[in-house]
Tab-separated table of C-alpha atoms in Angstrom:
chain	number	residue	atom	x	y	z
A	1	UNK	CA	43.043	-47.095	49.644
A	2	UNK	CA	46.582	-45.741	49.472
A	3	UNK	CA	48.043	-49.151	50.451
A	4	UNK	CA	46.431	-51.064	47.578
A	5	UNK	CA	49.064	-50.186	44.942
A	6	UNK	CA	51.847	-51.391	47.264
A	7	UNK	CA	49.944	-54.629	47.928
A	8	UNK	CA	49.567	-55.208	44.192
A	9	UNK	CA	53.284	-54.657	43.733
A	10	UNK	CA	54.125	-57.119	46.513
A	11	UNK	CA	51.761	-59.710	45.044
A	12	UNK	CA	53.326	-59.267	41.612
A	13	UNK	CA	56.835	-59.612	43.055
A	14	UNK	CA	55.834	-62.691	45.030
A	15	UNK	CA	54.251	-64.232	41.945
A	16	UNK	CA	57.411	-63.565	39.953
A	17	UNK	CA	59.579	-65.138	42.672
A	18	UNK	CA	57.346	-68.215	42.877
A	19	UNK	CA	57.348	-68.550	39.080
A	20	UNK	CA	61.128	-68.189	39.006
A	21	UNK	CA	61.544	-70.826	41.687
A	22	UNK	CA	59.192	-73.132	39.780
A	23	UNK	CA	61.175	-72.694	36.551
A	24	UNK	CA	64.447	-73.189	38.432
A	25	UNK	CA	63.096	-76.332	40.092
A	26	UNK	CA	61.826	-77.668	36.759
A	27	UNK	CA	65.242	-77.119	35.153
A	28	UNK	CA	66.967	-78.927	38.009
A	29	UNK	CA	64.505	-81.816	37.650
A	30	UNK	CA	65.090	-81.973	33.891
A	31	UNK	CA	68.854	-81.953	34.376
A	32	UNK	CA	68.651	-84.735	36.941
A	33	UNK	CA	66.463	-86.750	34.576
A	34	UNK	CA	68.934	-86.219	31.742
A	35	UNK	CA	71.833	-87.153	34.009
A	36	UNK	CA	70.008	-90.289	35.094
A	37	UNK	CA	69.335	-91.286	31.470
A	38	UNK	CA	72.959	-90.592	30.548
A	39	UNK	CA	74.162	-92.649	33.514
A	40	UNK	CA	71.911	-95.573	32.574
A	41	UNK	CA	73.140	-95.431	28.998
A	42	UNK	CA	76.770	-95.392	30.065
A	43	UNK	CA	76.189	-98.315	32.401
A	44	UNK	CA	74.431	-100.328	29.702
A	45	UNK	CA	77.012	-99.410	27.066
A	46	UNK	CA	79.948	-100.436	29.271
A	47	UNK	CA	78.313	-103.692	30.333
A	48	UNK	CA	77.137	-104.594	26.823
A	49	UNK	CA	80.531	-103.827	25.332
A	50	UNK	CA	82.115	-106.273	27.767
A	51	UNK	CA	79.682	-108.926	26.504
A	52	UNK	CA	80.090	-107.928	22.844
A	53	UNK	CA	83.875	-108.011	22.509
A	54	UNK	CA	84.255	-111.761	23.270
A	55	UNK	CA	81.513	-112.409	20.700
A	56	UNK	CA	83.382	-110.440	18.041
A	57	UNK	CA	86.607	-112.267	18.885
A	58	UNK	CA	84.820	-115.596	18.527
A	59	UNK	CA	85.358	-116.449	22.193
A	60	UNK	CA	81.618	-116.461	22.969
A	61	UNK	CA	78.548	-117.518	21.048
A	62	UNK	CA	76.384	-114.761	19.598
A	63	UNK	CA	73.368	-116.384	21.244
A	64	UNK	CA	74.931	-115.565	24.629
A	65	UNK	CA	74.855	-111.812	23.914
A	66	UNK	CA	72.109	-110.136	25.991
A	67	UNK	CA	69.299	-108.525	24.016
A	68	UNK	CA	68.577	-104.833	24.609
A	69	UNK	CA	65.486	-104.709	26.818
A	70	UNK	CA	64.215	-101.198	26.025
A	71	UNK	CA	64.176	-98.772	23.117
A	72	UNK	CA	66.769	-96.737	24.993
A	73	UNK	CA	69.075	-99.748	25.291
A	74	UNK	CA	68.557	-100.659	21.626
A	75	UNK	CA	69.483	-97.126	20.609
A	76	UNK	CA	72.637	-97.315	22.717
A	77	UNK	CA	73.563	-100.747	21.320
A	78	UNK	CA	73.187	-99.523	17.734
A	79	UNK	CA	75.221	-96.415	18.511
A	80	UNK	CA	77.960	-98.622	19.944
A	81	UNK	CA	77.976	-100.853	16.864
A	82	UNK	CA	78.271	-97.807	14.591
A	83	UNK	CA	81.235	-96.563	16.617
A	84	UNK	CA	82.908	-99.963	16.285
A	85	UNK	CA	82.333	-99.932	12.529
A	86	UNK	CA	84.106	-96.589	12.269
A	87	UNK	CA	87.053	-97.760	14.364
A	88	UNK	CA	87.659	-101.278	13.117
A	89	UNK	CA	86.834	-100.665	9.434
A	90	UNK	CA	86.412	-104.081	7.777
A	91	UNK	CA	87.464	-106.065	10.843
A	92	UNK	CA	84.582	-107.834	12.613
A	93	UNK	CA	82.171	-106.732	9.863
A	94	UNK	CA	80.752	-110.225	9.330
A	95	UNK	CA	80.389	-110.806	13.072
A	96	UNK	CA	78.689	-107.435	13.520
A	97	UNK	CA	76.246	-108.376	10.784
A	98	UNK	CA	75.287	-111.462	12.783
A	99	UNK	CA	75.019	-109.370	15.954
A	100	UNK	CA	72.605	-106.973	14.254
A	101	UNK	CA	70.486	-109.929	13.176
A	102	UNK	CA	70.604	-111.399	16.690
A	103	UNK	CA	69.359	-108.237	18.450
A	104	UNK	CA	66.684	-107.487	15.828
A	105	UNK	CA	68.261	-104.200	14.778
A	106	UNK	CA	66.745	-104.255	11.306
A	107	UNK	CA	63.230	-103.345	12.479
A	108	UNK	CA	64.530	-100.415	14.537
A	109	UNK	CA	66.728	-99.131	11.711
A	110	UNK	CA	63.878	-99.386	9.197
A	111	UNK	CA	61.551	-97.442	11.482
A	112	UNK	CA	64.151	-94.740	12.020
A	113	UNK	CA	64.887	-94.579	8.304
A	114	UNK	CA	61.259	-93.748	7.595
A	115	UNK	CA	60.496	-91.332	10.421
A	116	UNK	CA	63.763	-90.271	12.070
A	117	UNK	CA	65.782	-87.081	11.875
A	118	UNK	CA	68.365	-86.747	9.065
A	119	UNK	CA	71.141	-87.802	11.464
A	120	UNK	CA	69.123	-90.837	12.575
A	121	UNK	CA	68.349	-91.777	8.961
A	122	UNK	CA	72.056	-91.629	8.116
A	123	UNK	CA	72.853	-93.967	11.016
A	124	UNK	CA	70.062	-96.295	9.889
A	125	UNK	CA	71.495	-96.467	6.372
A	126	UNK	CA	74.900	-97.397	7.774
A	127	UNK	CA	73.388	-100.179	9.851
A	128	UNK	CA	71.140	-101.488	7.076
A	129	UNK	CA	74.162	-101.765	4.786
A	130	UNK	CA	75.247	-104.639	7.035
A	131	UNK	CA	71.968	-106.483	7.534
A	132	UNK	CA	70.990	-109.658	5.737
A	133	UNK	CA	69.518	-109.639	2.224
A	134	UNK	CA	65.906	-108.496	2.421
A	135	UNK	CA	63.739	-106.976	-0.316
A	136	UNK	CA	61.930	-104.695	2.143
A	137	UNK	CA	65.238	-103.210	3.326
A	138	UNK	CA	66.279	-102.653	-0.286
A	139	UNK	CA	62.927	-100.990	-1.007
A	140	UNK	CA	63.193	-98.572	1.926
A	141	UNK	CA	66.786	-97.706	1.044
A	142	UNK	CA	65.704	-97.069	-2.552
A	143	UNK	CA	63.052	-94.675	-1.267
A	144	UNK	CA	65.675	-92.967	0.896
A	145	UNK	CA	67.535	-92.121	-2.323
A	146	UNK	CA	64.941	-89.367	-2.723
A	147	UNK	CA	65.054	-88.029	0.815
A	148	UNK	CA	64.950	-84.244	1.203
A	149	UNK	CA	68.446	-84.319	2.740
A	150	UNK	CA	71.181	-85.089	0.181
A	151	UNK	CA	73.399	-86.597	2.891
A	152	UNK	CA	70.714	-89.214	3.571
A	153	UNK	CA	70.537	-89.938	-0.174
A	154	UNK	CA	74.303	-90.432	-0.300
A	155	UNK	CA	74.293	-92.853	2.649
A	156	UNK	CA	71.373	-94.750	1.108
A	157	UNK	CA	73.260	-94.999	-2.193
A	158	UNK	CA	76.294	-96.405	-0.402
A	159	UNK	CA	74.194	-98.889	1.563
A	160	UNK	CA	72.633	-100.152	-1.669
A	161	UNK	CA	76.041	-100.365	-3.364
A	162	UNK	CA	77.196	-102.591	-0.485
A	163	UNK	CA	74.042	-104.729	-0.472
A	164	UNK	CA	73.941	-105.105	-4.291
A	165	UNK	CA	70.260	-106.031	-4.650
A	166	UNK	CA	69.132	-107.663	-7.892
A	167	UNK	CA	68.490	-105.115	-10.630
A	168	UNK	CA	70.596	-102.359	-9.093
A	169	UNK	CA	71.993	-99.941	-11.694
A	170	UNK	CA	74.667	-97.294	-11.398
A	171	UNK	CA	72.326	-94.646	-12.791
A	172	UNK	CA	69.764	-95.345	-10.058
A	173	UNK	CA	72.446	-94.532	-7.464
A	174	UNK	CA	73.953	-91.481	-9.161
A	175	UNK	CA	70.844	-89.728	-10.451
A	176	UNK	CA	69.511	-88.659	-7.003
A	177	UNK	CA	72.957	-87.262	-6.099
A	178	UNK	CA	73.211	-84.854	-8.999
A	179	UNK	CA	72.677	-81.153	-8.300
A	180	UNK	CA	73.956	-81.771	-4.754
A	181	UNK	CA	77.453	-81.519	-3.204
A	182	UNK	CA	77.539	-85.329	-2.882
A	183	UNK	CA	80.244	-85.853	-5.526
A	184	UNK	CA	82.643	-83.757	-3.464
A	185	UNK	CA	82.456	-86.371	-0.702
A	186	UNK	CA	84.717	-89.405	-0.387
A	187	UNK	CA	81.653	-91.593	0.153
A	188	UNK	CA	80.526	-90.930	-3.436
A	189	UNK	CA	83.749	-92.541	-4.664
A	190	UNK	CA	83.072	-95.502	-2.411
A	191	UNK	CA	79.630	-95.904	-3.999
A	192	UNK	CA	81.168	-96.224	-7.461
A	193	UNK	CA	84.073	-98.357	-6.247
A	194	UNK	CA	81.668	-100.850	-4.662
A	195	UNK	CA	79.818	-101.023	-7.950
A	196	UNK	CA	82.711	-100.971	-10.432
A	197	UNK	CA	84.419	-104.373	-9.920
A	198	UNK	CA	81.260	-106.382	-10.602
A	199	UNK	CA	81.218	-108.326	-13.894
A	200	UNK	CA	79.593	-106.518	-16.790
A	201	UNK	CA	79.612	-103.080	-15.145
A	202	UNK	CA	82.098	-101.565	-17.603
A	203	UNK	CA	79.437	-100.449	-20.075
A	204	UNK	CA	77.444	-98.705	-17.349
A	205	UNK	CA	80.534	-96.887	-16.116
A	206	UNK	CA	81.403	-95.798	-19.657
A	207	UNK	CA	77.885	-94.509	-20.360
A	208	UNK	CA	77.794	-92.619	-17.080
A	209	UNK	CA	81.203	-91.055	-17.722
A	210	UNK	CA	80.404	-89.964	-21.282
A	211	UNK	CA	77.004	-88.604	-20.300
A	212	UNK	CA	78.053	-86.725	-17.167
A	213	UNK	CA	77.871	-82.916	-17.171
A	214	UNK	CA	79.398	-82.567	-13.716
A	215	UNK	CA	83.224	-82.470	-13.565
A	216	UNK	CA	83.318	-83.791	-10.017
A	217	UNK	CA	81.040	-86.676	-10.995
A	218	UNK	CA	83.437	-87.494	-13.828
A	219	UNK	CA	86.325	-87.523	-11.340
A	220	UNK	CA	84.390	-89.967	-9.153
A	221	UNK	CA	83.569	-92.201	-12.118
A	222	UNK	CA	87.180	-92.226	-13.320
A	223	UNK	CA	88.341	-93.334	-9.871
A	224	UNK	CA	85.801	-96.153	-10.036
A	225	UNK	CA	86.905	-97.219	-13.513
A	226	UNK	CA	90.428	-97.648	-12.183
A	227	UNK	CA	89.019	-100.309	-9.843
A	228	UNK	CA	87.035	-102.002	-12.611
A	229	UNK	CA	90.266	-103.484	-14.036
A	230	UNK	CA	88.880	-103.370	-17.585
A	231	UNK	CA	91.386	-102.260	-20.247
A	232	UNK	CA	88.514	-101.988	-22.730
A	233	UNK	CA	87.617	-98.743	-20.966
A	234	UNK	CA	90.970	-97.152	-21.826
A	235	UNK	CA	89.620	-95.229	-24.828
A	236	UNK	CA	86.728	-93.830	-22.779
A	237	UNK	CA	89.160	-92.673	-20.113
A	238	UNK	CA	91.530	-91.169	-22.691
A	239	UNK	CA	88.650	-89.084	-24.043
A	240	UNK	CA	88.672	-87.213	-20.735
A	241	UNK	CA	92.262	-86.051	-21.275
A	242	UNK	CA	90.897	-83.096	-23.255
A	243	UNK	CA	88.315	-82.134	-20.626
A	244	UNK	CA	88.107	-78.439	-19.740
A	245	UNK	CA	88.430	-79.333	-16.030
A	246	UNK	CA	91.988	-79.867	-14.838
A	247	UNK	CA	90.639	-82.123	-12.066
A	248	UNK	CA	89.147	-84.443	-14.702
A	249	UNK	CA	92.330	-84.448	-16.804
A	250	UNK	CA	94.357	-85.224	-13.690
A	251	UNK	CA	92.116	-88.130	-12.644
A	252	UNK	CA	92.069	-89.500	-16.196
A	253	UNK	CA	95.874	-89.720	-16.227
A	254	UNK	CA	95.939	-91.306	-12.781
A	255	UNK	CA	93.296	-93.807	-13.867
A	256	UNK	CA	95.273	-94.821	-16.960
A	257	UNK	CA	98.359	-95.250	-14.773
A	258	UNK	CA	96.478	-97.469	-12.313
A	259	UNK	CA	95.084	-99.440	-15.227
A	260	UNK	CA	98.690	-99.848	-16.499
A	261	UNK	CA	97.394	-98.950	-19.968
A	262	UNK	CA	100.349	-98.267	-22.307
A	263	UNK	CA	98.133	-97.794	-25.379
A	264	UNK	CA	97.293	-94.202	-24.462
A	265	UNK	CA	100.933	-93.087	-24.044
A	266	UNK	CA	100.854	-90.593	-26.954
A	267	UNK	CA	97.642	-88.982	-25.753
A	268	UNK	CA	98.894	-88.680	-22.189
A	269	UNK	CA	102.306	-87.306	-23.118
A	270	UNK	CA	100.645	-84.655	-25.272
A	271	UNK	CA	99.812	-82.956	-21.962
A	272	UNK	CA	103.437	-82.182	-21.061
A	273	UNK	CA	102.610	-78.499	-21.593
A	274	UNK	CA	99.305	-78.560	-19.673
A	275	UNK	CA	98.809	-75.273	-17.767
A	276	UNK	CA	98.181	-77.127	-14.500
A	277	UNK	CA	101.364	-78.344	-12.704
A	278	UNK	CA	99.517	-81.214	-11.023
A	279	UNK	CA	98.491	-82.530	-14.453
A	280	UNK	CA	102.071	-82.336	-15.743
A	281	UNK	CA	103.253	-84.118	-12.602
A	282	UNK	CA	100.721	-86.900	-13.258
A	283	UNK	CA	101.992	-87.148	-16.855
A	284	UNK	CA	105.518	-87.636	-15.491
A	285	UNK	CA	104.322	-90.328	-13.089
A	286	UNK	CA	102.435	-92.131	-15.881
A	287	UNK	CA	105.384	-91.946	-18.288
A	288	UNK	CA	107.759	-93.180	-15.605
A	289	UNK	CA	105.554	-96.211	-14.971
A	290	UNK	CA	105.192	-97.182	-18.635
A	291	UNK	CA	108.755	-98.309	-19.283
A	292	UNK	CA	111.626	-96.892	-21.307
A	293	UNK	CA	109.844	-96.400	-24.643
A	294	UNK	CA	110.777	-93.419	-26.758
A	295	UNK	CA	107.507	-91.538	-26.160
A	296	UNK	CA	107.826	-91.941	-22.398
A	297	UNK	CA	111.523	-90.981	-22.469
A	298	UNK	CA	110.867	-87.845	-24.510
A	299	UNK	CA	108.057	-86.781	-22.202
A	300	UNK	CA	110.181	-87.346	-19.103
A	301	UNK	CA	113.092	-85.465	-20.633
A	302	UNK	CA	110.845	-82.480	-21.369
A	303	UNK	CA	109.282	-82.548	-17.900
A	304	UNK	CA	112.690	-82.799	-16.232
A	305	UNK	CA	113.117	-79.179	-17.342
A	306	UNK	CA	109.667	-78.103	-16.149
A	307	UNK	CA	109.191	-74.825	-14.289
A	308	UNK	CA	107.654	-76.704	-11.331
A	309	UNK	CA	110.131	-78.393	-8.945
A	310	UNK	CA	107.531	-81.064	-8.088
A	311	UNK	CA	107.143	-81.973	-11.755
A	312	UNK	CA	110.921	-82.044	-12.259
A	313	UNK	CA	111.370	-84.318	-9.244
A	314	UNK	CA	108.875	-86.902	-10.542
A	315	UNK	CA	110.273	-86.747	-14.077
A	316	UNK	CA	113.862	-87.177	-12.901
A	317	UNK	CA	112.835	-90.127	-10.756
A	318	UNK	CA	111.165	-91.701	-13.789
A	319	UNK	CA	114.266	-91.240	-15.897
A	320	UNK	CA	116.472	-92.790	-13.236
A	321	UNK	CA	114.076	-95.704	-12.872
A	322	UNK	CA	114.567	-96.734	-16.476
A	323	UNK	CA	118.229	-95.763	-16.696
A	324	UNK	CA	119.393	-99.356	-16.826
A	325	UNK	CA	117.107	-100.078	-19.786
A	326	UNK	CA	118.821	-97.715	-22.229
A	327	UNK	CA	120.864	-94.566	-22.603
A	328	UNK	CA	120.334	-91.995	-19.870
A	329	UNK	CA	118.808	-88.849	-21.417
A	330	UNK	CA	120.861	-85.677	-21.327
A	331	UNK	CA	118.439	-83.926	-18.959
A	332	UNK	CA	118.948	-86.676	-16.398
A	333	UNK	CA	122.724	-86.554	-16.796
A	334	UNK	CA	122.682	-82.834	-16.166
A	335	UNK	CA	120.525	-83.148	-13.089
A	336	UNK	CA	122.542	-85.991	-11.575
């Protein structure tokens, strides 16, 4: 009887060793499987890229591009296309759109948009931005505007701004992004900039700007208005010069400068004593771009004596720029 406890201990130890070996073996098997999948993906990606590049360069017909044969290959092909989009920017965009149509990427992207992870949904939005006009795609992207993840909503908004489906409104794109950090992202500006240049969008931009309670949203809208190339929006932009947010005041001045709007010169130059140096620097840049009028000259002369060296540098450059158009102000003479 005395040997039974030792036997139990040996059995327990043996069981633990066997279990450990089994776990170790399973991990090795899983790693080998993962390595095999990774190797297959790399092989497919390399081979498919060699077929894809001549197609993008117009040296081969799109019909000659091999179709992905499995879900794994389709996933790798889409990943490769997304990488190319990031690297080549606008180049090859039209050809890539045809490639996506050729390989049937739309169905895969739509499925992933509905049931994928947030990262997968974001990738799907980027791909669907390039696919051909289709009401079902527009519908699914519109639904993605209300995804639980705000980053998915932002990508969906951008995809819709690129696709421009009939009936699209700026408010429908911006509303789901409010109360999120989306307006801090560069992509939010791209959403508005895609939308802004379209005919008749000025009124929507103005309403959105005047109704916005979010300073960062107002910054984004002002940047979009600069691309709208509509001088009728100058008064709406000038209204933002008295905003409590220095970021909004700064963007309003920059927008008026990009619009080359001289009408607002008195309102802009009233900010020569703004507490924010960046705002005063923007005033100097605006005044320097507006010509040698008296209001601009007076503002530049005042800013040439500013406490900030950056502001002084821009103001002095503006004064020198218009030196040949009239008498050089005393501040410029002193600084020369």
